[in-house]
C-alpha positions as a printed NumPy array, in Angstrom:
array([[119.018, 104.84 ,  97.532],
       [116.288, 104.626, 100.105],
       [112.998, 106.462, 100.498],
       [114.586, 108.848, 103.019],
       [116.364, 110.553, 100.123],
       [113.269, 110.556,  97.919],
       [112.454, 114.238,  98.42 ],
       [115.833, 115.116,  96.971],
       [114.993, 113.237,  93.775],
       [111.563, 114.454,  92.717],
       [113.083, 115.476,  89.388],
       [114.18 , 111.905,  88.664],
       [112.181, 109.01 ,  87.205],
       [111.571, 105.494,  88.433],
       [113.675, 104.195,  85.562],
       [116.566, 106.229,  87.026],
       [115.921, 105.431,  90.689],
       [114.834, 101.799,  90.323],
       [117.184, 100.265,  87.737],
       [117.289,  98.705,  85.357],
       [115.152, 100.958,  83.173],
       [112.302,  99.179,  81.5  ],
       [112.343,  98.774,  77.734],
       [109.331, 100.021,  75.766],
       [106.401,  97.603,  75.99 ],
       [105.547,  95.335,  73.092],
       [103.178,  96.846,  70.549],
       [100.47 ,  94.332,  71.464],
       [100.605,  95.067,  75.194],
       [ 97.524,  96.217,  77.045],
       [ 96.835,  99.919,  77.637],
       [ 97.65 ,  99.36 ,  81.319],
       [101.098,  97.978,  80.473],
       [101.764, 100.962,  78.199],
       [100.612, 103.321,  80.955],
       [102.828, 101.754,  83.64 ],
       [105.867, 101.73 ,  81.362],
       [105.238, 105.378,  80.528],
       [104.852, 106.337,  84.195],
       [108.319, 104.96 ,  84.936],
       [109.663, 107.744,  82.718],
       [107.8  , 110.597,  84.457],
       [109.697, 112.585,  87.114],
       [108.422, 111.655,  90.576],
       [107.368, 115.209,  91.294],
       [105.051, 115.178,  88.281],
       [103.146, 111.994,  89.168],
       [ 99.447, 112.711,  89.738],
       [ 97.239, 110.907,  92.279],
       [ 95.861, 108.667,  89.523],
       [ 99.425, 107.793,  88.45 ],
       [100.392, 106.906,  92.005],
       [ 97.271, 104.785,  92.381],
       [ 98.15 , 102.882,  89.218],
       [101.766, 102.312,  90.256],
       [100.797, 101.184,  93.764],
       [ 98.065,  98.874,  92.477],
       [100.542,  97.33 ,  90.032],
       [103.22 ,  97.038,  92.762],
       [105.785,  99.04 ,  90.776],
       [108.857, 100.444,  92.585],
       [106.994, 100.552,  95.898],
       [109.921, 101.872,  97.995],
       [109.811, 105.014,  95.848],
       [106.097, 105.231,  95.124],
       [104.611, 104.508,  98.559],
       [106.119, 107.575, 100.272],
       [104.482, 109.77 ,  97.652],
       [101.226, 107.83 ,  97.664],
       [100.762, 107.772, 101.451],
       [101.08 , 111.538, 101.859],
       [ 97.887, 112.096,  99.835],
       [ 95.503, 109.976, 101.964],
       [ 97.211, 111.429, 105.036],
       [ 95.938, 114.831, 103.851],
       [ 92.653, 113.674, 102.296],
       [ 91.89 , 110.057, 103.246],
       [ 89.021, 109.491, 100.848],
       [ 90.624, 111.195,  97.864],
       [ 89.151, 110.014,  94.562],
       [ 92.383, 109.486,  92.613],
       [ 90.881, 107.85 ,  89.561],
       [ 88.031, 105.373,  89.976],
       [ 86.107, 106.116,  93.168],
       [ 86.292, 107.772,  96.561],
       [ 89.118, 106.3  ,  98.631],
       [ 90.701, 104.37 ,  95.745],
       [ 94.267, 105.515,  96.483],
       [ 93.889, 104.688, 100.176],
       [ 92.559, 101.248,  99.308],
       [ 95.4  , 100.632,  96.874],
       [ 97.938, 101.461,  99.592],
       [ 96.388,  99.272, 102.294],
       [ 96.376,  96.248,  99.989],
       [100.131,  96.42 ,  99.411],
       [101.785,  93.233, 100.714],
       [103.091,  93.432, 104.284],
       [106.686,  92.834, 103.179],
       [106.636,  96.102, 101.21 ],
       [106.109,  98.008, 104.458],
       [109.118,  96.389, 106.195],
       [111.466,  99.164, 105.019],
       [108.829, 101.852, 105.614],
       [107.559, 101.341, 109.19 ],
       [106.957, 105.056, 109.821],
       [104.831, 105.338, 106.692],
       [102.913, 102.226, 107.632],
       [102.236, 103.715, 111.079],
       [101.083, 106.963, 109.462],
       [ 98.714, 105.075, 107.182],
       [ 97.39 , 103.   , 110.098],
       [ 96.608, 106.257, 111.925],
       [ 94.748, 107.533, 108.862],
       [ 92.714, 104.32 , 108.676],
       [ 92.016, 104.364, 112.432],
       [ 90.789, 107.965, 112.181],
       [ 88.228, 107.289, 109.471],
       [ 84.632, 107.658, 110.623],
       [ 82.74 , 104.372, 110.455],
       [ 80.078, 105.946, 108.237],
       [ 82.74 , 107.014, 105.736],
       [ 84.168, 103.492, 105.545],
       [ 80.722, 101.963, 105.156],
       [ 79.955, 104.476, 102.41 ],
       [ 82.88 , 103.39 , 100.247],
       [ 81.916, 101.512,  97.098],
       [ 84.242,  98.71 ,  98.155],
       [ 87.177,  97.963, 100.394],
       [ 85.978,  98.211, 103.984],
       [ 87.322,  94.685, 104.607],
       [ 90.775,  95.678, 103.322],
       [ 90.825,  98.745, 105.554],
       [ 89.911,  96.657, 108.589],
       [ 92.463,  93.976, 107.731],
       [ 95.222,  96.589, 107.343],
       [ 94.262,  98.31 , 110.57 ],
       [ 94.457,  95.079, 112.571],
       [ 97.398,  93.417, 110.823],
       [100.327,  92.633, 113.112]])
């Protein structure tokens, strides 16, 4: 099932949409591992910006997560999802190029968001201006 049908499945989880489902993490796993495993069991429509940022940064089920993640910076480019202003945008632009191959329209949308950012806003970010520039000029 591709991202085109994603809107029809906001009540489903990543474990359902991106099989096989993940088993529970080992007891000694890091808090991040526990968080990511738990997020795979949350319906897509209930994922918060911080959840999407975590999943994108950890490269989890990107064909399903990126369409949800990109819509937020498209509306509010410098959204502070969890750590700092623009953190969700920066997580999305650092996704490997091959992840965008199946999502060219989303990639174009995100490039337009990056291109529309005022220079002062980019320079004011706590980090990531290089990643934004690299994404904006990547072929």
